[in-house]
Amino acid sequence: MKLFVGGFPLDIAEIELVKIFNSYGTVNTIKIVRDKKTRKCKGYAFLEMTDQAGADRAIEGLDGTPMGDRVLSVKQAADKPAAKPPMPQRSFRPQQSNYIKTDRSAAGDTTIKKRPRI
């Protein structure tokens, strides 16, 4: 079961969070979310526990617990939103030409005229 964990101190390491959650159940994976440029912690993480019972105990035991000057928030992570549909494939067929056909069949003239430039 995947958990959202927020409100922990920004200087905490992954191993410290794992130690806290291991007392409620076995932690499978952890990912602290960091800023891409500065690599500073954004203050929340996603944690995956091996079983539902351990995750429920962690939510019940840790949600609302003060940590330093912050309050820990632990809840079940929402499922990922549906993936965006893939972009339509572009065709590499030749584009329409800059020529315009004019129908002059009544006059018997079927010439192609070039579109004027603006």
PDB file of N, CA and C in Angstrom, residues 54-117:
ATOM      1  N   GLY A  54       0.002  -3.035   8.154  1.00  0.00           N
ATOM      2  CA  GLY A  54       1.092  -2.164   8.591  1.00  0.00           C
ATOM      3  C   GLY A  54       0.864  -0.722   8.173  1.00  0.00           C
ATOM      4  N   ALA A  55       0.345  -0.533   6.970  1.00  0.00           N
ATOM      5  CA  ALA A  55       0.051   0.816   6.481  1.00  0.00           C
ATOM      6  C   ALA A  55      -1.053   1.450   7.313  1.00  0.00           C
ATOM      7  N   ASP A  56      -2.083   0.689   7.631  1.00  0.00           N
ATOM      8  CA  ASP A  56      -3.173   1.215   8.462  1.00  0.00           C
ATOM      9  C   ASP A  56      -2.669   1.594   9.855  1.00  0.00           C
ATOM     10  N   ARG A  57      -1.797   0.751  10.432  1.00  0.00           N
ATOM     11  CA  ARG A  57      -1.224   1.071  11.758  1.00  0.00           C
ATOM     12  C   ARG A  57      -0.383   2.340  11.694  1.00  0.00           C
ATOM     13  N   ALA A  58       0.382   2.514  10.623  1.00  0.00           N
ATOM     14  CA  ALA A  58       1.217   3.707  10.466  1.00  0.00           C
ATOM     15  C   ALA A  58       0.356   4.963  10.341  1.00  0.00           C
ATOM     16  N   ILE A  59      -0.714   4.873   9.570  1.00  0.00           N
ATOM     17  CA  ILE A  59      -1.617   6.026   9.418  1.00  0.00           C
ATOM     18  C   ILE A  59      -2.222   6.391  10.765  1.00  0.00           C
ATOM     19  N   GLU A  60      -2.714   5.377  11.462  1.00  0.00           N
ATOM     20  CA  GLU A  60      -3.363   5.617  12.747  1.00  0.00           C
ATOM     21  C   GLU A  60      -2.367   6.128  13.801  1.00  0.00           C
ATOM     22  N   GLY A  61      -1.157   5.582  13.795  1.00  0.00           N
ATOM     23  CA  GLY A  61      -0.187   5.946  14.827  1.00  0.00           C
ATOM     24  C   GLY A  61       0.586   7.223  14.580  1.00  0.00           C
ATOM     25  N   LEU A  62       0.798   7.579  13.309  1.00  0.00           N
ATOM     26  CA  LEU A  62       1.688   8.713  13.011  1.00  0.00           C
ATOM     27  C   LEU A  62       0.986   9.970  12.503  1.00  0.00           C
ATOM     28  N   ASP A  63      -0.209   9.847  11.975  1.00  0.00           N
ATOM     29  CA  ASP A  63      -0.906  11.023  11.444  1.00  0.00           C
ATOM     30  C   ASP A  63      -1.196  12.009  12.580  1.00  0.00           C
ATOM     31  N   GLY A  64      -0.732  13.248  12.412  1.00  0.00           N
ATOM     32  CA  GLY A  64      -0.949  14.284  13.422  1.00  0.00           C
ATOM     33  C   GLY A  64       0.149  14.362  14.466  1.00  0.00           C
ATOM     34  N   THR A  65       1.170  13.527  14.367  1.00  0.00           N
ATOM     35  CA  THR A  65       2.284  13.529  15.326  1.00  0.00           C
ATOM     36  C   THR A  65       3.194  14.727  15.071  1.00  0.00           C
ATOM     37  N   PRO A  66       3.518  15.497  16.118  1.00  0.00           N
ATOM     38  CA  PRO A  66       4.448  16.612  15.919  1.00  0.00           C
ATOM     39  C   PRO A  66       5.874  16.103  15.690  1.00  0.00           C
ATOM     40  N   MET A  67       6.569  16.703  14.725  1.00  0.00           N
ATOM     41  CA  MET A  67       7.979  16.409  14.445  1.00  0.00           C
ATOM     42  C   MET A  67       8.703  17.734  14.344  1.00  0.00           C
ATOM     43  N   GLY A  68       9.449  18.062  15.368  1.00  0.00           N
ATOM     44  CA  GLY A  68      10.126  19.361  15.397  1.00  0.00           C
ATOM     45  C   GLY A  68       9.089  20.463  15.447  1.00  0.00           C
ATOM     46  N   ASP A  69       9.150  21.399  14.526  1.00  0.00           N
ATOM     47  CA  ASP A  69       8.180  22.499  14.488  1.00  0.00           C
ATOM     48  C   ASP A  69       7.049  22.228  13.488  1.00  0.00           C
ATOM     49  N   ARG A  70       6.971  21.001  13.008  1.00  0.00           N
ATOM     50  CA  ARG A  70       5.948  20.642  12.028  1.00  0.00           C
ATOM     51  C   ARG A  70       5.093  19.495  12.543  1.00  0.00           C
ATOM     52  N   VAL A  71       3.992  19.223  11.841  1.00  0.00           N
ATOM     53  CA  VAL A  71       3.087  18.140  12.219  1.00  0.00           C
ATOM     54  C   VAL A  71       3.030  17.140  11.064  1.00  0.00           C
ATOM     55  N   LEU A  72       3.284  15.894  11.378  1.00  0.00           N
ATOM     56  CA  LEU A  72       3.322  14.840  10.381  1.00  0.00           C
ATOM     57  C   LEU A  72       1.923  14.524   9.859  1.00  0.00           C
ATOM     58  N   SER A  73       1.815  14.369   8.556  1.00  0.00           N
ATOM     59  CA  SER A  73       0.554  14.004   7.916  1.00  0.00           C
ATOM     60  C   SER A  73       0.793  12.704   7.157  1.00  0.00           C
ATOM     61  N   VAL A  74       0.050  11.665   7.521  1.00  0.00           N
ATOM     62  CA  VAL A  74       0.209  10.360   6.884  1.00  0.00           C
ATOM     63  C   VAL A  74      -1.166   9.906   6.407  1.00  0.00           C
ATOM     64  N   LYS A  75      -1.268   9.620   5.117  1.00  0.00           N
ATOM     65  CA  LYS A  75      -2.536   9.126   4.572  1.00  0.00           C
ATOM     66  C   LYS A  75      -2.261   8.262   3.365  1.00  0.00           C
ATOM     67  N   GLN A  76      -3.278   7.527   2.967  1.00  0.00           N
ATOM     68  CA  GLN A  76      -3.151   6.674   1.802  1.00  0.00           C
ATOM     69  C   GLN A  76      -2.975   7.554   0.574  1.00  0.00           C
ATOM     70  N   ALA A  77      -1.992   7.208  -0.250  1.00  0.00           N
ATOM     71  CA  ALA A  77      -1.722   7.991  -1.457  1.00  0.00           C
ATOM     72  C   ALA A  77      -2.829   7.759  -2.468  1.00  0.00           C
ATOM     73  N   ALA A  78      -3.238   8.833  -3.107  1.00  0.00           N
ATOM     74  CA  ALA A  78      -4.252   8.725  -4.157  1.00  0.00           C
ATOM     75  C   ALA A  78      -3.644   8.032  -5.364  1.00  0.00           C
ATOM     76  N   ASP A  79      -4.472   7.305  -6.077  1.00  0.00           N
ATOM     77  CA  ASP A  79      -4.000   6.656  -7.291  1.00  0.00           C
ATOM     78  C   ASP A  79      -3.578   7.719  -8.288  1.00  0.00           C
ATOM     79  N   LYS A  80      -2.630   7.357  -9.128  1.00  0.00           N
ATOM     80  CA  LYS A  80      -2.168   8.286 -10.152  1.00  0.00           C
ATOM     81  C   LYS A  80      -3.311   8.602 -11.105  1.00  0.00           C
ATOM     82  N   PRO A  81      -3.378   9.851 -11.577  1.00  0.00           N
ATOM     83  CA  PRO A  81      -4.410  10.156 -12.570  1.00  0.00           C
ATOM     84  C   PRO A  81      -4.134   9.365 -13.849  1.00  0.00           C
ATOM     85  N   ALA A  82      -5.172   9.158 -14.597  1.00  0.00           N
ATOM     86  CA  ALA A  82      -5.027   8.404 -15.843  1.00  0.00           C
ATOM     87  C   ALA A  82      -4.017   9.094 -16.746  1.00  0.00           C
ATOM     88  N   ALA A  83      -3.235   8.302 -17.415  1.00  0.00           N
ATOM     89  CA  ALA A  83      -2.222   8.849 -18.312  1.00  0.00           C
ATOM     90  C   ALA A  83      -2.894   9.599 -19.454  1.00  0.00           C
ATOM     91  N   LYS A  84      -2.219  10.645 -19.891  1.00  0.00           N
ATOM     92  CA  LYS A  84      -2.743  11.413 -21.010  1.00  0.00           C
ATOM     93  C   LYS A  84      -2.718  10.533 -22.257  1.00  0.00           C
ATOM     94  N   PRO A  85      -3.700  10.703 -23.118  1.00  0.00           N
ATOM     95  CA  PRO A  85      -3.677   9.904 -24.344  1.00  0.00           C
ATOM     96  C   PRO A  85      -2.466  10.291 -25.190  1.00  0.00           C
ATOM     97  N   PRO A  86      -1.913   9.352 -25.923  1.00  0.00           N
ATOM     98  CA  PRO A  86      -0.729   9.664 -26.727  1.00  0.00           C
ATOM     99  C   PRO A  86      -1.056  10.679 -27.806  1.00  0.00           C
ATOM    100  N   MET A  87      -0.050  11.440 -28.168  1.00  0.00           N
ATOM    101  CA  MET A  87      -0.218  12.429 -29.230  1.00  0.00           C
ATOM    102  C   MET A  87      -0.498  11.697 -30.543  1.00  0.00           C
ATOM    103  N   PRO A  88      -1.358  12.261 -31.374  1.00  0.00           N
ATOM    104  CA  PRO A  88      -1.624  11.606 -32.658  1.00  0.00           C
ATOM    105  C   PRO A  88      -0.357  11.577 -33.509  1.00  0.00           C
ATOM    106  N   GLN A  89      -0.212  10.508 -34.264  1.00  0.00           N
ATOM    107  CA  GLN A  89       0.958  10.376 -35.125  1.00  0.00           C
ATOM    108  C   GLN A  89       0.855  11.384 -36.263  1.00  0.00           C
ATOM    109  N   ARG A  90       1.975  12.001 -36.545  1.00  0.00           N
ATOM    110  CA  ARG A  90       2.004  12.947 -37.654  1.00  0.00           C
ATOM    111  C   ARG A  90       2.261  12.199 -38.948  1.00  0.00           C
ATOM    112  N   SER A  91       1.601  12.636 -39.955  1.00  0.00           N
ATOM    113  CA  SER A  91       1.783  12.037 -41.261  1.00  0.00           C
ATOM    114  C   SER A  91       2.898  12.783 -41.981  1.00  0.00           C
ATOM    115  N   PHE A  92       3.713  12.038 -42.692  1.00  0.00           N
ATOM    116  CA  PHE A  92       4.800  12.670 -43.428  1.00  0.00           C
ATOM    117  C   PHE A  92       4.490  12.721 -44.927  1.00  0.00           C
ATOM    118  N   ARG A  93       3.198  12.731 -45.229  1.00  0.00           N
ATOM    119  CA  ARG A  93       2.778  12.901 -46.612  1.00  0.00           C
ATOM    120  C   ARG A  93       3.036  14.343 -47.024  1.00  0.00           C
ATOM    121  N   PRO A  94       3.235  14.562 -48.298  1.00  0.00           N
ATOM    122  CA  PRO A  94       3.473  15.946 -48.758  1.00  0.00           C
ATOM    123  C   PRO A  94       2.299  16.854 -48.395  1.00  0.00           C
ATOM    124  N   GLN A  95       2.630  18.045 -47.991  1.00  0.00           N
ATOM    125  CA  GLN A  95       1.616  19.030 -47.636  1.00  0.00           C
ATOM    126  C   GLN A  95       0.945  19.545 -48.900  1.00  0.00           C
ATOM    127  N   GLN A  96      -0.158  20.256 -48.700  1.00  0.00           N
ATOM    128  CA  GLN A  96      -0.819  20.870 -49.844  1.00  0.00           C
ATOM    129  C   GLN A  96       0.143  21.846 -50.504  1.00  0.00           C
ATOM    130  N   SER A  97       0.088  21.896 -51.800  1.00  0.00           N
ATOM    131  CA  SER A  97       0.993  22.804 -52.503  1.00  0.00           C
ATOM    132  C   SER A  97       0.463  24.235 -52.428  1.00  0.00           C
ATOM    133  N   ASN A  98       1.297  25.151 -52.839  1.00  0.00           N
ATOM    134  CA  ASN A  98       0.930  26.567 -52.849  1.00  0.00           C
ATOM    135  C   ASN A  98       0.167  26.936 -54.114  1.00  0.00           C
ATOM    136  N   TYR A  99      -0.200  25.942 -54.891  1.00  0.00           N
ATOM    137  CA  TYR A  99      -0.916  26.188 -56.131  1.00  0.00           C
ATOM    138  C   TYR A  99      -2.395  25.943 -55.926  1.00  0.00           C
ATOM    139  N   ILE A 100      -3.186  26.746 -56.596  1.00  0.00           N
ATOM    140  CA  ILE A 100      -4.631  26.619 -56.511  1.00  0.00           C
ATOM    141  C   ILE A 100      -5.146  26.234 -57.885  1.00  0.00           C
ATOM    142  N   LYS A 101      -5.920  25.172 -57.920  1.00  0.00           N
ATOM    143  CA  LYS A 101      -6.517  24.773 -59.196  1.00  0.00           C
ATOM    144  C   LYS A 101      -7.769  25.606 -59.421  1.00  0.00           C
ATOM    145  N   THR A 102      -7.892  26.091 -60.588  1.00  0.00           N
ATOM    146  CA  THR A 102      -9.111  26.813 -60.925  1.00  0.00           C
ATOM    147  C   THR A 102      -9.862  26.000 -61.967  1.00  0.00           C
ATOM    148  N   ASP A 103     -11.132  25.910 -61.772  1.00  0.00           N
ATOM    149  CA  ASP A 103     -11.952  25.133 -62.697  1.00  0.00           C
ATOM    150  C   ASP A 103     -12.482  26.068 -63.773  1.00  0.00           C
ATOM    151  N   ARG A 104     -11.945  25.949 -64.948  1.00  0.00           N
ATOM    152  CA  ARG A 104     -12.389  26.782 -66.069  1.00  0.00           C
ATOM    153  C   ARG A 104     -12.856  25.869 -67.205  1.00  0.00           C
ATOM    154  N   SER A 105     -13.495  24.809 -66.802  1.00  0.00           N
ATOM    155  CA  SER A 105     -13.922  23.845 -67.822  1.00  0.00           C
ATOM    156  C   SER A 105     -14.924  24.455 -68.794  1.00  0.00           C
ATOM    157  N   ALA A 106     -15.704  25.416 -68.345  1.00  0.00           N
ATOM    158  CA  ALA A 106     -16.674  26.043 -69.238  1.00  0.00           C
ATOM    159  C   ALA A 106     -15.961  26.796 -70.352  1.00  0.00           C
ATOM    160  N   ALA A 107     -14.841  27.420 -69.988  1.00  0.00           N
ATOM    161  CA  ALA A 107     -14.088  28.181 -70.980  1.00  0.00           C
ATOM    162  C   ALA A 107     -13.072  27.301 -71.680  1.00  0.00           C
ATOM    163  N   GLY A 108     -12.900  26.071 -71.203  1.00  0.00           N
ATOM    164  CA  GLY A 108     -11.950  25.172 -71.816  1.00  0.00           C
ATOM    165  C   GLY A 108     -10.532  25.364 -71.313  1.00  0.00           C
ATOM    166  N   ASP A 109     -10.328  26.262 -70.352  1.00  0.00           N
ATOM    167  CA  ASP A 109      -8.993  26.559 -69.822  1.00  0.00           C
ATOM    168  C   ASP A 109      -8.834  25.874 -68.466  1.00  0.00           C
ATOM    169  N   THR A 110      -7.894  24.968 -68.296  1.00  0.00           N
ATOM    170  CA  THR A 110      -7.666  24.275 -67.023  1.00  0.00           C
ATOM    171  C   THR A 110      -6.243  24.533 -66.517  1.00  0.00           C
ATOM    172  N   THR A 111      -5.853  25.781 -66.533  1.00  0.00           N
ATOM    173  CA  THR A 111      -4.492  26.123 -66.088  1.00  0.00           C
ATOM    174  C   THR A 111      -4.436  26.192 -64.562  1.00  0.00           C
ATOM    175  N   ILE A 112      -3.253  26.036 -64.070  1.00  0.00           N
ATOM    176  CA  ILE A 112      -3.029  26.143 -62.619  1.00  0.00           C
ATOM    177  C   ILE A 112      -2.363  27.482 -62.373  1.00  0.00           C
ATOM    178  N   LYS A 113      -2.957  28.234 -61.483  1.00  0.00           N
ATOM    179  CA  LYS A 113      -2.414  29.553 -61.175  1.00  0.00           C
ATOM    180  C   LYS A 113      -1.741  29.531 -59.815  1.00  0.00           C
ATOM    181  N   LYS A 114      -0.672  30.262 -59.707  1.00  0.00           N
ATOM    182  CA  LYS A 114       0.049  30.344 -58.462  1.00  0.00           C
ATOM    183  C   LYS A 114      -0.653  31.348 -57.546  1.00  0.00           C
ATOM    184  N   ARG A 115      -0.736  31.004 -56.281  1.00  0.00           N
ATOM    185  CA  ARG A 115      -1.367  31.908 -55.325  1.00  0.00           C
ATOM    186  C   ARG A 115      -0.493  33.132 -55.152  1.00  0.00           C
ATOM    187  N   PRO A 116      -1.085  34.319 -55.109  1.00  0.00           N
ATOM    188  CA  PRO A 116      -0.265  35.536 -54.976  1.00  0.00           C
ATOM    189  C   PRO A 116       0.376  35.630 -53.589  1.00  0.00           C
ATOM    190  N   ARG A 117       1.557  36.159 -53.525  1.00  0.00           N
ATOM    191  CA  ARG A 117       2.236  36.373 -52.256  1.00  0.00           C
ATOM    192  C   ARG A 117       1.790  37.668 -51.632  1.00  0.00           C
TER     193      ARG A 117
END
